Amino acid sequence: MPVEDTNTSADRPDPSAEPLPHPVTGAVFPSPVPAGAGWPDDVADADTPVATGPDEVAELATQSSLTEVTARSSVCRACPRLVTWREDVAVTKRRSFAEQPYWGRPTPGWGDAEPRVLVIGLAPAANGGNRTGRIFTGDRSGDWLFAALHRVGLANQPTSEHAGDGLRLAGVRIAAAVRCAPPDNKPSPAERDACSHWIDREVALVLPSLRAVVALGSFAWTAALATLSRAGVEVPRPRPKFGHGAEAQLEYSPRSITLIGSYHPSQQNTFTGKLTEGMLEKLFERAKSLAEFE
């Protein structure tokens, strides 16, 4: 049975917060943005059930469609620390974005509904996906990621600045292991486990078309192995180790799925040269070749 939304008005974002214009559409929104308010690509509405604890996350994720996973995960309130953090950031804002509304909700997966390549990251950035409502959008990591996808022909444009900016992915879906921006980019084990039901269901739904999974960083690598294993994919023992360009062949009858590791395109890695544009482009060329696009 669907989980009843038991949140009181005191639990929800203040609808009286000063509305500000969306940078693309010009429509005005409070921060955080209520479900169904008209934010670009928001598939949730006022009737979307809200999970308020790990058990409700599991219940709402199980047997849901891909659209339902997207909607339900985008209104989740299961982890109090993450809810407080993401909404506080949406209200206080970074000075450079002070005149923009902040999404301030969990950031769901997005892209192709039948992807051949799945990209998994850790979590949305506090002033990136938490602001724009789309994972890896509006931050430096996204600048690198989508430029690389565009160069190899997997995205129609090299930039990802805001939801509604016209970006489309070709045979690619992007999701985060943890859907809320965590303080210091460090979700707790309990928060990771609570959120795992969303990505588990999403992966189970797109598994029939998958050929390659790209894990951005060691956390995403570990999360990818775990969620693929729970979906019935055979993971080798001992578990493969993360590294940039590392590959693991995972059996899923009647074919295999290749997990590819990449250094995360964070400023810490790109500024120091640990990750270069060429390295990232080469990795996505490899993923594209494995995906056997027609």
PDB file of C-alpha atoms in Angstrom:
ATOM      1  CA  MET A   1       0.000   0.000   0.000  1.00  0.00           C
ATOM      2  CA  PRO A   2       1.192   3.564  -0.610  1.00  0.00           C
ATOM      3  CA  VAL A   3       2.648   5.324   2.378  1.00  0.00           C
ATOM      4  CA  GLU A   4       0.433   8.096   3.661  1.00  0.00           C
ATOM      5  CA  ASP A   5       2.037  11.533   3.731  1.00  0.00           C
ATOM      6  CA  THR A   6       1.947  12.293   7.441  1.00  0.00           C
ATOM      7  CA  ASN A   7       4.015  15.465   7.347  1.00  0.00           C
ATOM      8  CA  THR A   8       2.475  18.472   9.045  1.00  0.00           C
ATOM      9  CA  SER A   9       2.730  21.985   7.680  1.00  0.00           C
ATOM     10  CA  ALA A  10       5.483  22.628  10.225  1.00  0.00           C
ATOM     11  CA  ASP A  11       7.600  19.932   8.537  1.00  0.00           C
ATOM     12  CA  ARG A  12       7.406  21.498   5.110  1.00  0.00           C
ATOM     13  CA  PRO A  13       9.295  24.370   3.466  1.00  0.00           C
ATOM     14  CA  ASP A  14       7.799  27.784   4.229  1.00  0.00           C
ATOM     15  CA  PRO A  15       5.651  28.687   1.201  1.00  0.00           C
ATOM     16  CA  SER A  16       5.842  32.351   2.189  1.00  0.00           C
ATOM     17  CA  ALA A  17       9.569  32.517   1.421  1.00  0.00           C
ATOM     18  CA  GLU A  18      10.325  35.223  -1.134  1.00  0.00           C
ATOM     19  CA  PRO A  19       9.821  33.751  -4.620  1.00  0.00           C
ATOM     20  CA  LEU A  20      12.541  34.343  -7.176  1.00  0.00           C
ATOM     21  CA  PRO A  21      12.628  33.832 -10.974  1.00  0.00           C
ATOM     22  CA  HIS A  22      13.996  30.623 -12.431  1.00  0.00           C
ATOM     23  CA  PRO A  23      17.056  31.476 -14.564  1.00  0.00           C
ATOM     24  CA  VAL A  24      15.672  29.705 -17.648  1.00  0.00           C
ATOM     25  CA  THR A  25      11.882  29.963 -17.522  1.00  0.00           C
ATOM     26  CA  GLY A  26      11.452  33.141 -15.519  1.00  0.00           C
ATOM     27  CA  ALA A  27       8.694  31.536 -13.440  1.00  0.00           C
ATOM     28  CA  VAL A  28       8.979  32.409  -9.766  1.00  0.00           C
ATOM     29  CA  PHE A  29       9.497  29.855  -6.992  1.00  0.00           C
ATOM     30  CA  PRO A  30      10.123  29.868  -3.255  1.00  0.00           C
ATOM     31  CA  SER A  31      13.149  28.055  -1.884  1.00  0.00           C
ATOM     32  CA  PRO A  32      12.911  25.107  -1.391  1.00  0.00           C
ATOM     33  CA  VAL A  33      10.569  24.416  -4.320  1.00  0.00           C
ATOM     34  CA  PRO A  34       7.272  22.656  -3.517  1.00  0.00           C
ATOM     35  CA  ALA A  35       6.425  19.569  -5.553  1.00  0.00           C
ATOM     36  CA  GLY A  36       4.159  20.358  -8.485  1.00  0.00           C
ATOM     37  CA  ALA A  37       5.007  24.060  -8.554  1.00  0.00           C
ATOM     38  CA  GLY A  38       6.098  23.924 -12.198  1.00  0.00           C
ATOM     39  CA  TRP A  39       9.867  23.572 -11.887  1.00  0.00           C
ATOM     40  CA  PRO A  40      11.289  22.234 -15.183  1.00  0.00           C
ATOM     41  CA  ASP A  41      11.243  18.419 -15.373  1.00  0.00           C
ATOM     42  CA  ASP A  42       9.689  18.022 -11.910  1.00  0.00           C
ATOM     43  CA  VAL A  43       7.451  14.945 -12.160  1.00  0.00           C
ATOM     44  CA  ALA A  44       6.264  15.073  -8.529  1.00  0.00           C
ATOM     45  CA  ASP A  45       3.108  16.838  -7.441  1.00  0.00           C
ATOM     46  CA  ALA A  46       1.254  17.639  -4.249  1.00  0.00           C
ATOM     47  CA  ASP A  47      -0.149  14.092  -4.137  1.00  0.00           C
ATOM     48  CA  THR A  48       3.200  12.307  -4.444  1.00  0.00           C
ATOM     49  CA  PRO A  49       3.647  10.194  -1.287  1.00  0.00           C
ATOM     50  CA  VAL A  50       6.476  11.255   1.008  1.00  0.00           C
ATOM     51  CA  ALA A  51       8.771   8.821   2.812  1.00  0.00           C
ATOM     52  CA  THR A  52       9.577   9.965   6.347  1.00  0.00           C
ATOM     53  CA  GLY A  53      11.808   7.054   7.373  1.00  0.00           C
ATOM     54  CA  PRO A  54      13.888   4.197   5.907  1.00  0.00           C
ATOM     55  CA  ASP A  55      11.031   1.680   6.068  1.00  0.00           C
ATOM     56  CA  GLU A  56       8.797   4.016   4.092  1.00  0.00           C
ATOM     57  CA  VAL A  57      11.550   4.558   1.522  1.00  0.00           C
ATOM     58  CA  ALA A  58      11.717   0.807   1.004  1.00  0.00           C
ATOM     59  CA  GLU A  59       7.934   0.543   0.751  1.00  0.00           C
ATOM     60  CA  LEU A  60       7.560   3.389  -1.726  1.00  0.00           C
ATOM     61  CA  ALA A  61      10.473   2.272  -3.894  1.00  0.00           C
ATOM     62  CA  THR A  62       9.359  -1.345  -4.190  1.00  0.00           C
ATOM     63  CA  GLN A  63       7.361  -2.046  -7.353  1.00  0.00           C
ATOM     64  CA  SER A  64       7.343   1.612  -8.390  1.00  0.00           C
ATOM     65  CA  SER A  65       7.757   2.676 -12.001  1.00  0.00           C
ATOM     66  CA  LEU A  66      10.717   4.764 -13.140  1.00  0.00           C
ATOM     67  CA  THR A  67       8.571   7.898 -13.126  1.00  0.00           C
ATOM     68  CA  GLU A  68       7.370   7.059  -9.630  1.00  0.00           C
ATOM     69  CA  VAL A  69      10.914   6.480  -8.389  1.00  0.00           C
ATOM     70  CA  THR A  70      11.883   9.855  -9.807  1.00  0.00           C
ATOM     71  CA  ALA A  71       8.907  11.612  -8.225  1.00  0.00           C
ATOM     72  CA  ARG A  72       8.955   9.868  -4.871  1.00  0.00           C
ATOM     73  CA  SER A  73      12.692  10.155  -4.336  1.00  0.00           C
ATOM     74  CA  SER A  74      12.463  13.887  -5.102  1.00  0.00           C
ATOM     75  CA  VAL A  75      10.202  14.540  -2.107  1.00  0.00           C
ATOM     76  CA  CYS A  76      11.823  12.121   0.366  1.00  0.00           C
ATOM     77  CA  ARG A  77      12.220  13.293   3.971  1.00  0.00           C
ATOM     78  CA  ALA A  78      13.608  10.098   5.485  1.00  0.00           C
ATOM     79  CA  CYS A  79      16.892  11.495   6.861  1.00  0.00           C
ATOM     80  CA  PRO A  80      16.395  14.456   9.241  1.00  0.00           C
ATOM     81  CA  ARG A  81      20.002  15.674   9.112  1.00  0.00           C
ATOM     82  CA  LEU A  82      20.007  15.776   5.309  1.00  0.00           C
ATOM     83  CA  VAL A  83      16.583  17.416   5.117  1.00  0.00           C
ATOM     84  CA  THR A  84      17.720  20.168   7.485  1.00  0.00           C
ATOM     85  CA  TRP A  85      20.980  20.709   5.634  1.00  0.00           C
ATOM     86  CA  ARG A  86      19.588  20.821   2.096  1.00  0.00           C
ATOM     87  CA  GLU A  87      16.789  23.221   3.112  1.00  0.00           C
ATOM     88  CA  ASP A  88      19.075  25.460   5.172  1.00  0.00           C
ATOM     89  CA  VAL A  89      21.371  25.780   2.149  1.00  0.00           C
ATOM     90  CA  ALA A  90      18.351  26.581  -0.030  1.00  0.00           C
ATOM     91  CA  VAL A  91      17.425  29.451   2.278  1.00  0.00           C
ATOM     92  CA  THR A  92      20.864  30.880   3.097  1.00  0.00           C
ATOM     93  CA  LYS A  93      22.274  30.316  -0.437  1.00  0.00           C
ATOM     94  CA  ARG A  94      25.670  31.049  -1.847  1.00  0.00           C
ATOM     95  CA  ARG A  95      26.095  34.779  -2.441  1.00  0.00           C
ATOM     96  CA  SER A  96      26.647  34.318  -6.187  1.00  0.00           C
ATOM     97  CA  PHE A  97      23.256  32.583  -6.471  1.00  0.00           C
ATOM     98  CA  ALA A  98      21.335  34.761  -4.025  1.00  0.00           C
ATOM     99  CA  GLU A  99      18.897  35.944  -6.712  1.00  0.00           C
ATOM    100  CA  GLN A 100      17.947  32.421  -7.785  1.00  0.00           C
ATOM    101  CA  PRO A 101      15.433  29.993  -6.287  1.00  0.00           C
ATOM    102  CA  TYR A 102      16.947  26.810  -4.867  1.00  0.00           C
ATOM    103  CA  TRP A 103      15.406  23.415  -5.526  1.00  0.00           C
ATOM    104  CA  GLY A 104      16.295  22.290  -1.989  1.00  0.00           C
ATOM    105  CA  ARG A 105      14.888  18.776  -2.418  1.00  0.00           C
ATOM    106  CA  PRO A 106      16.440  15.372  -3.145  1.00  0.00           C
ATOM    107  CA  THR A 107      17.884  15.259  -6.643  1.00  0.00           C
ATOM    108  CA  PRO A 108      16.545  12.254  -8.598  1.00  0.00           C
ATOM    109  CA  GLY A 109      18.094  10.320 -11.448  1.00  0.00           C
ATOM    110  CA  TRP A 110      17.493  11.631 -14.943  1.00  0.00           C
ATOM    111  CA  GLY A 111      18.266  10.952 -18.598  1.00  0.00           C
ATOM    112  CA  ASP A 112      17.381   8.072 -20.916  1.00  0.00           C
ATOM    113  CA  ALA A 113      14.670   5.759 -19.594  1.00  0.00           C
ATOM    114  CA  GLU A 114      16.359   2.792 -21.326  1.00  0.00           C
ATOM    115  CA  PRO A 115      20.037   3.654 -20.963  1.00  0.00           C
ATOM    116  CA  ARG A 116      22.942   1.633 -22.230  1.00  0.00           C
ATOM    117  CA  VAL A 117      25.281   3.624 -19.982  1.00  0.00           C
ATOM    118  CA  LEU A 118      24.503   4.495 -16.362  1.00  0.00           C
ATOM    119  CA  VAL A 119      26.651   7.103 -14.603  1.00  0.00           C
ATOM    120  CA  ILE A 120      26.619   6.941 -10.796  1.00  0.00           C
ATOM    121  CA  GLY A 121      27.876   9.706  -8.527  1.00  0.00           C
ATOM    122  CA  LEU A 122      27.990  10.202  -4.779  1.00  0.00           C
ATOM    123  CA  ALA A 123      25.414  12.934  -4.063  1.00  0.00           C
ATOM    124  CA  PRO A 124      24.288  16.341  -5.358  1.00  0.00           C
ATOM    125  CA  ALA A 125      26.374  19.387  -4.527  1.00  0.00           C
ATOM    126  CA  ALA A 126      24.868  21.813  -2.013  1.00  0.00           C
ATOM    127  CA  ASN A 127      24.968  24.727  -4.468  1.00  0.00           C
ATOM    128  CA  GLY A 128      24.839  22.579  -7.613  1.00  0.00           C
ATOM    129  CA  GLY A 129      22.151  19.913  -7.909  1.00  0.00           C
ATOM    130  CA  ASN A 130      20.558  21.082  -4.671  1.00  0.00           C
ATOM    131  CA  ARG A 131      20.090  24.464  -6.368  1.00  0.00           C
ATOM    132  CA  THR A 132      19.190  23.386  -9.900  1.00  0.00           C
ATOM    133  CA  GLY A 133      17.227  20.196  -9.245  1.00  0.00           C
ATOM    134  CA  ARG A 134      19.359  18.120 -11.600  1.00  0.00           C
ATOM    135  CA  ILE A 135      22.327  16.002 -10.607  1.00  0.00           C
ATOM    136  CA  PHE A 136      25.758  17.313 -11.710  1.00  0.00           C
ATOM    137  CA  THR A 137      24.153  20.535 -12.926  1.00  0.00           C
ATOM    138  CA  GLY A 138      25.352  24.003 -12.069  1.00  0.00           C
ATOM    139  CA  ASP A 139      28.747  23.097 -10.606  1.00  0.00           C
ATOM    140  CA  ARG A 140      32.329  22.543 -11.793  1.00  0.00           C
ATOM    141  CA  SER A 141      32.022  18.769 -11.704  1.00  0.00           C
ATOM    142  CA  GLY A 142      29.108  18.979 -14.107  1.00  0.00           C
ATOM    143  CA  ASP A 143      31.078  21.288 -16.385  1.00  0.00           C
ATOM    144  CA  TRP A 144      33.644  18.543 -16.835  1.00  0.00           C
ATOM    145  CA  LEU A 145      31.197  15.654 -16.996  1.00  0.00           C
ATOM    146  CA  PHE A 146      28.855  17.028 -19.641  1.00  0.00           C
ATOM    147  CA  ALA A 147      31.617  18.496 -21.760  1.00  0.00           C
ATOM    148  CA  ALA A 148      33.139  15.003 -21.945  1.00  0.00           C
ATOM    149  CA  LEU A 149      29.788  13.384 -22.739  1.00  0.00           C
ATOM    150  CA  HIS A 150      29.207  15.949 -25.486  1.00  0.00           C
ATOM    151  CA  ARG A 151      32.634  15.401 -27.027  1.00  0.00           C
ATOM    152  CA  VAL A 152      31.972  11.686 -27.427  1.00  0.00           C
ATOM    153  CA  GLY A 153      28.429  12.196 -28.735  1.00  0.00           C
ATOM    154  CA  LEU A 154      26.432  11.177 -25.657  1.00  0.00           C
ATOM    155  CA  ALA A 155      24.973  14.625 -24.901  1.00  0.00           C
ATOM    156  CA  ASN A 156      23.479  17.206 -27.242  1.00  0.00           C
ATOM    157  CA  GLN A 157      25.313  20.143 -25.640  1.00  0.00           C
ATOM    158  CA  PRO A 158      28.480  20.595 -23.570  1.00  0.00           C
ATOM    159  CA  THR A 159      26.945  22.529 -20.682  1.00  0.00           C
ATOM    160  CA  SER A 160      24.470  21.703 -17.927  1.00  0.00           C
ATOM    161  CA  GLU A 161      23.558  24.871 -16.074  1.00  0.00           C
ATOM    162  CA  HIS A 162      19.881  24.607 -15.100  1.00  0.00           C
ATOM    163  CA  ALA A 163      16.928  22.259 -15.422  1.00  0.00           C
ATOM    164  CA  GLY A 164      15.054  23.252 -18.564  1.00  0.00           C
ATOM    165  CA  ASP A 165      18.195  24.346 -20.445  1.00  0.00           C
ATOM    166  CA  GLY A 166      17.604  21.897 -23.311  1.00  0.00           C
ATOM    167  CA  LEU A 167      20.215  19.321 -22.344  1.00  0.00           C
ATOM    168  CA  ARG A 168      19.456  15.796 -23.530  1.00  0.00           C
ATOM    169  CA  LEU A 169      21.459  12.608 -23.073  1.00  0.00           C
ATOM    170  CA  ALA A 170      21.746   9.873 -25.716  1.00  0.00           C
ATOM    171  CA  GLY A 171      21.509   6.398 -24.215  1.00  0.00           C
ATOM    172  CA  VAL A 172      22.809   7.659 -20.868  1.00  0.00           C
ATOM    173  CA  ARG A 173      21.215   8.008 -17.440  1.00  0.00           C
ATOM    174  CA  ILE A 174      22.782   9.723 -14.429  1.00  0.00           C
ATOM    175  CA  ALA A 175      21.947   8.991 -10.807  1.00  0.00           C
ATOM    176  CA  ALA A 176      23.383   9.602  -7.357  1.00  0.00           C
ATOM    177  CA  ALA A 177      23.829   6.946  -4.695  1.00  0.00           C
ATOM    178  CA  VAL A 178      22.582   9.471  -2.119  1.00  0.00           C
ATOM    179  CA  ARG A 179      19.883  11.864  -3.318  1.00  0.00           C
ATOM    180  CA  CYS A 180      20.296  14.725  -0.813  1.00  0.00           C
ATOM    181  CA  ALA A 181      23.280  17.047  -0.569  1.00  0.00           C
ATOM    182  CA  PRO A 182      25.141  15.935   2.598  1.00  0.00           C
ATOM    183  CA  PRO A 183      27.161  18.219   4.896  1.00  0.00           C
ATOM    184  CA  ASP A 184      30.858  18.088   3.923  1.00  0.00           C
ATOM    185  CA  ASN A 185      29.882  15.701   1.097  1.00  0.00           C
ATOM    186  CA  LYS A 186      29.802  12.883   3.669  1.00  0.00           C
ATOM    187  CA  PRO A 187      26.549  10.981   4.120  1.00  0.00           C
ATOM    188  CA  SER A 188      26.425   8.727   7.166  1.00  0.00           C
ATOM    189  CA  PRO A 189      26.194   4.941   6.707  1.00  0.00           C
ATOM    190  CA  ALA A 190      22.579   5.065   7.910  1.00  0.00           C
ATOM    191  CA  GLU A 191      21.730   7.804   5.380  1.00  0.00           C
ATOM    192  CA  ARG A 192      23.449   5.853   2.608  1.00  0.00           C
ATOM    193  CA  ASP A 193      21.508   2.709   3.502  1.00  0.00           C
ATOM    194  CA  ALA A 194      18.162   4.509   3.731  1.00  0.00           C
ATOM    195  CA  CYS A 195      18.662   6.084   0.309  1.00  0.00           C
ATOM    196  CA  SER A 196      19.880   2.853  -1.306  1.00  0.00           C
ATOM    197  CA  HIS A 197      16.292   1.712  -1.933  1.00  0.00           C
ATOM    198  CA  TRP A 198      15.811   4.491  -4.490  1.00  0.00           C
ATOM    199  CA  ILE A 199      18.860   3.617  -6.568  1.00  0.00           C
ATOM    200  CA  ASP A 200      18.184  -0.109  -6.152  1.00  0.00           C
ATOM    201  CA  ARG A 201      14.783   0.285  -7.752  1.00  0.00           C
ATOM    202  CA  GLU A 202      16.084   2.619 -10.459  1.00  0.00           C
ATOM    203  CA  VAL A 203      18.874   0.202 -11.386  1.00  0.00           C
ATOM    204  CA  ALA A 204      16.484  -2.759 -11.406  1.00  0.00           C
ATOM    205  CA  LEU A 205      14.231  -0.908 -13.849  1.00  0.00           C
ATOM    206  CA  VAL A 206      16.974   0.086 -16.306  1.00  0.00           C
ATOM    207  CA  LEU A 207      18.997  -3.120 -16.017  1.00  0.00           C
ATOM    208  CA  PRO A 208      17.549  -4.795 -19.136  1.00  0.00           C
ATOM    209  CA  SER A 209      19.150  -2.176 -21.404  1.00  0.00           C
ATOM    210  CA  LEU A 210      22.411  -1.585 -19.494  1.00  0.00           C
ATOM    211  CA  ARG A 211      25.784  -2.424 -20.986  1.00  0.00           C
ATOM    212  CA  ALA A 212      28.120  -0.208 -18.966  1.00  0.00           C
ATOM    213  CA  VAL A 213      28.117   1.572 -15.603  1.00  0.00           C
ATOM    214  CA  VAL A 214      30.514   4.435 -14.909  1.00  0.00           C
ATOM    215  CA  ALA A 215      31.235   5.077 -11.235  1.00  0.00           C
ATOM    216  CA  LEU A 216      32.523   8.564 -10.457  1.00  0.00           C
ATOM    217  CA  GLY A 217      34.709   8.054  -7.404  1.00  0.00           C
ATOM    218  CA  SER A 218      35.332   5.238  -4.945  1.00  0.00           C
ATOM    219  CA  PHE A 219      32.073   5.793  -3.008  1.00  0.00           C
ATOM    220  CA  ALA A 220      30.087   5.455  -6.234  1.00  0.00           C
ATOM    221  CA  TRP A 221      32.122   2.365  -7.207  1.00  0.00           C
ATOM    222  CA  THR A 222      31.227   0.665  -3.934  1.00  0.00           C
ATOM    223  CA  ALA A 223      27.590   1.736  -4.241  1.00  0.00           C
ATOM    224  CA  ALA A 224      27.406   0.484  -7.834  1.00  0.00           C
ATOM    225  CA  LEU A 225      28.743  -2.948  -6.913  1.00  0.00           C
ATOM    226  CA  ALA A 226      26.290  -3.181  -4.026  1.00  0.00           C
ATOM    227  CA  THR A 227      23.199  -2.115  -5.963  1.00  0.00           C
ATOM    228  CA  LEU A 228      24.055  -4.265  -8.983  1.00  0.00           C
ATOM    229  CA  SER A 229      24.574  -7.248  -6.711  1.00  0.00           C
ATOM    230  CA  ARG A 230      21.190  -6.695  -5.067  1.00  0.00           C
ATOM    231  CA  ALA A 231      19.644  -6.512  -8.555  1.00  0.00           C
ATOM    232  CA  GLY A 232      20.893 -10.008  -9.348  1.00  0.00           C
ATOM    233  CA  VAL A 233      24.076  -9.159 -11.216  1.00  0.00           C
ATOM    234  CA  GLU A 234      26.943 -11.516 -10.403  1.00  0.00           C
ATOM    235  CA  VAL A 235      29.774  -9.606  -8.724  1.00  0.00           C
ATOM    236  CA  PRO A 236      33.207 -11.292  -8.546  1.00  0.00           C
ATOM    237  CA  ARG A 237      34.818 -12.261  -5.237  1.00  0.00           C
ATOM    238  CA  PRO A 238      36.895 -10.634  -3.933  1.00  0.00           C
ATOM    239  CA  ARG A 239      35.140  -7.487  -5.003  1.00  0.00           C
ATOM    240  CA  PRO A 240      36.973  -5.515  -7.702  1.00  0.00           C
ATOM    241  CA  LYS A 241      39.030  -2.552  -6.508  1.00  0.00           C
ATOM    242  CA  PHE A 242      38.388   1.015  -7.595  1.00  0.00           C
ATOM    243  CA  GLY A 243      40.777   2.958  -9.777  1.00  0.00           C
ATOM    244  CA  HIS A 244      40.558   5.347 -12.687  1.00  0.00           C
ATOM    245  CA  GLY A 245      39.983   3.208 -15.748  1.00  0.00           C
ATOM    246  CA  ALA A 246      39.500   0.074 -13.675  1.00  0.00           C
ATOM    247  CA  GLU A 247      37.005  -2.347 -15.202  1.00  0.00           C
ATOM    248  CA  ALA A 248      34.988  -5.191 -13.756  1.00  0.00           C
ATOM    249  CA  GLN A 249      33.016  -7.653 -15.840  1.00  0.00           C
ATOM    250  CA  LEU A 250      29.752  -8.459 -14.084  1.00  0.00           C
ATOM    251  CA  GLU A 251      27.670 -11.337 -15.381  1.00  0.00           C
ATOM    252  CA  TYR A 252      23.984 -10.825 -15.971  1.00  0.00           C
ATOM    253  CA  SER A 253      22.581 -13.548 -18.206  1.00  0.00           C
ATOM    254  CA  PRO A 254      22.597 -13.566 -21.177  1.00  0.00           C
ATOM    255  CA  ARG A 255      25.273 -10.840 -21.247  1.00  0.00           C
ATOM    256  CA  SER A 256      27.751  -9.020 -19.070  1.00  0.00           C
ATOM    257  CA  ILE A 257      27.753  -5.489 -17.736  1.00  0.00           C
ATOM    258  CA  THR A 258      31.042  -3.612 -17.476  1.00  0.00           C
ATOM    259  CA  LEU A 259      31.648  -1.406 -14.456  1.00  0.00           C
ATOM    260  CA  ILE A 260      34.186   1.339 -15.145  1.00  0.00           C
ATOM    261  CA  GLY A 261      35.819   3.441 -12.467  1.00  0.00           C
ATOM    262  CA  SER A 262      36.638   7.132 -12.889  1.00  0.00           C
ATOM    263  CA  TYR A 263      38.156   9.699 -10.610  1.00  0.00           C
ATOM    264  CA  HIS A 264      35.422  12.077  -9.584  1.00  0.00           C
ATOM    265  CA  PRO A 265      35.512  15.313 -11.650  1.00  0.00           C
ATOM    266  CA  SER A 266      35.774  17.377  -8.476  1.00  0.00           C
ATOM    267  CA  GLN A 267      37.899  20.505  -8.350  1.00  0.00           C
ATOM    268  CA  GLN A 268      40.284  18.690  -6.045  1.00  0.00           C
ATOM    269  CA  ASN A 269      41.029  16.237  -8.854  1.00  0.00           C
ATOM    270  CA  THR A 270      40.766  18.537 -11.874  1.00  0.00           C
ATOM    271  CA  PHE A 271      42.779  21.434 -10.432  1.00  0.00           C
ATOM    272  CA  THR A 272      45.634  19.142  -9.445  1.00  0.00           C
ATOM    273  CA  GLY A 273      45.715  17.317 -12.770  1.00  0.00           C
ATOM    274  CA  LYS A 274      44.812  13.983 -11.192  1.00  0.00           C
ATOM    275  CA  LEU A 275      41.952  13.952 -13.690  1.00  0.00           C
ATOM    276  CA  THR A 276      42.359  15.582 -17.104  1.00  0.00           C
ATOM    277  CA  GLU A 277      39.854  16.268 -19.854  1.00  0.00           C
ATOM    278  CA  GLY A 278      41.555  13.641 -22.006  1.00  0.00           C
ATOM    279  CA  MET A 279      41.309  11.007 -19.277  1.00  0.00           C
ATOM    280  CA  LEU A 280      37.600  11.592 -18.817  1.00  0.00           C
ATOM    281  CA  GLU A 281      36.897  11.680 -22.539  1.00  0.00           C
ATOM    282  CA  LYS A 282      38.803   8.429 -23.089  1.00  0.00           C
ATOM    283  CA  LEU A 283      36.793   6.757 -20.354  1.00  0.00           C
ATOM    284  CA  PHE A 284      33.466   7.735 -21.905  1.00  0.00           C
ATOM    285  CA  GLU A 285      34.680   6.643 -25.325  1.00  0.00           C
ATOM    286  CA  ARG A 286      35.291   3.260 -23.730  1.00  0.00           C
ATOM    287  CA  ALA A 287      31.826   3.224 -22.168  1.00  0.00           C
ATOM    288  CA  LYS A 288      30.284   4.161 -25.504  1.00  0.00           C
ATOM    289  CA  SER A 289      32.094   1.344 -27.290  1.00  0.00           C
ATOM    290  CA  LEU A 290      30.966  -1.174 -24.685  1.00  0.00           C
ATOM    291  CA  ALA A 291      27.389   0.045 -24.992  1.00  0.00           C
ATOM    292  CA  GLU A 292      27.333  -0.947 -28.663  1.00  0.00           C
ATOM    293  CA  PHE A 293      25.206   1.959 -29.831  1.00  0.00           C
ATOM    294  CA  GLU A 294      23.616   1.311 -33.185  1.00  0.00           C
TER     295      GLU A 294
END
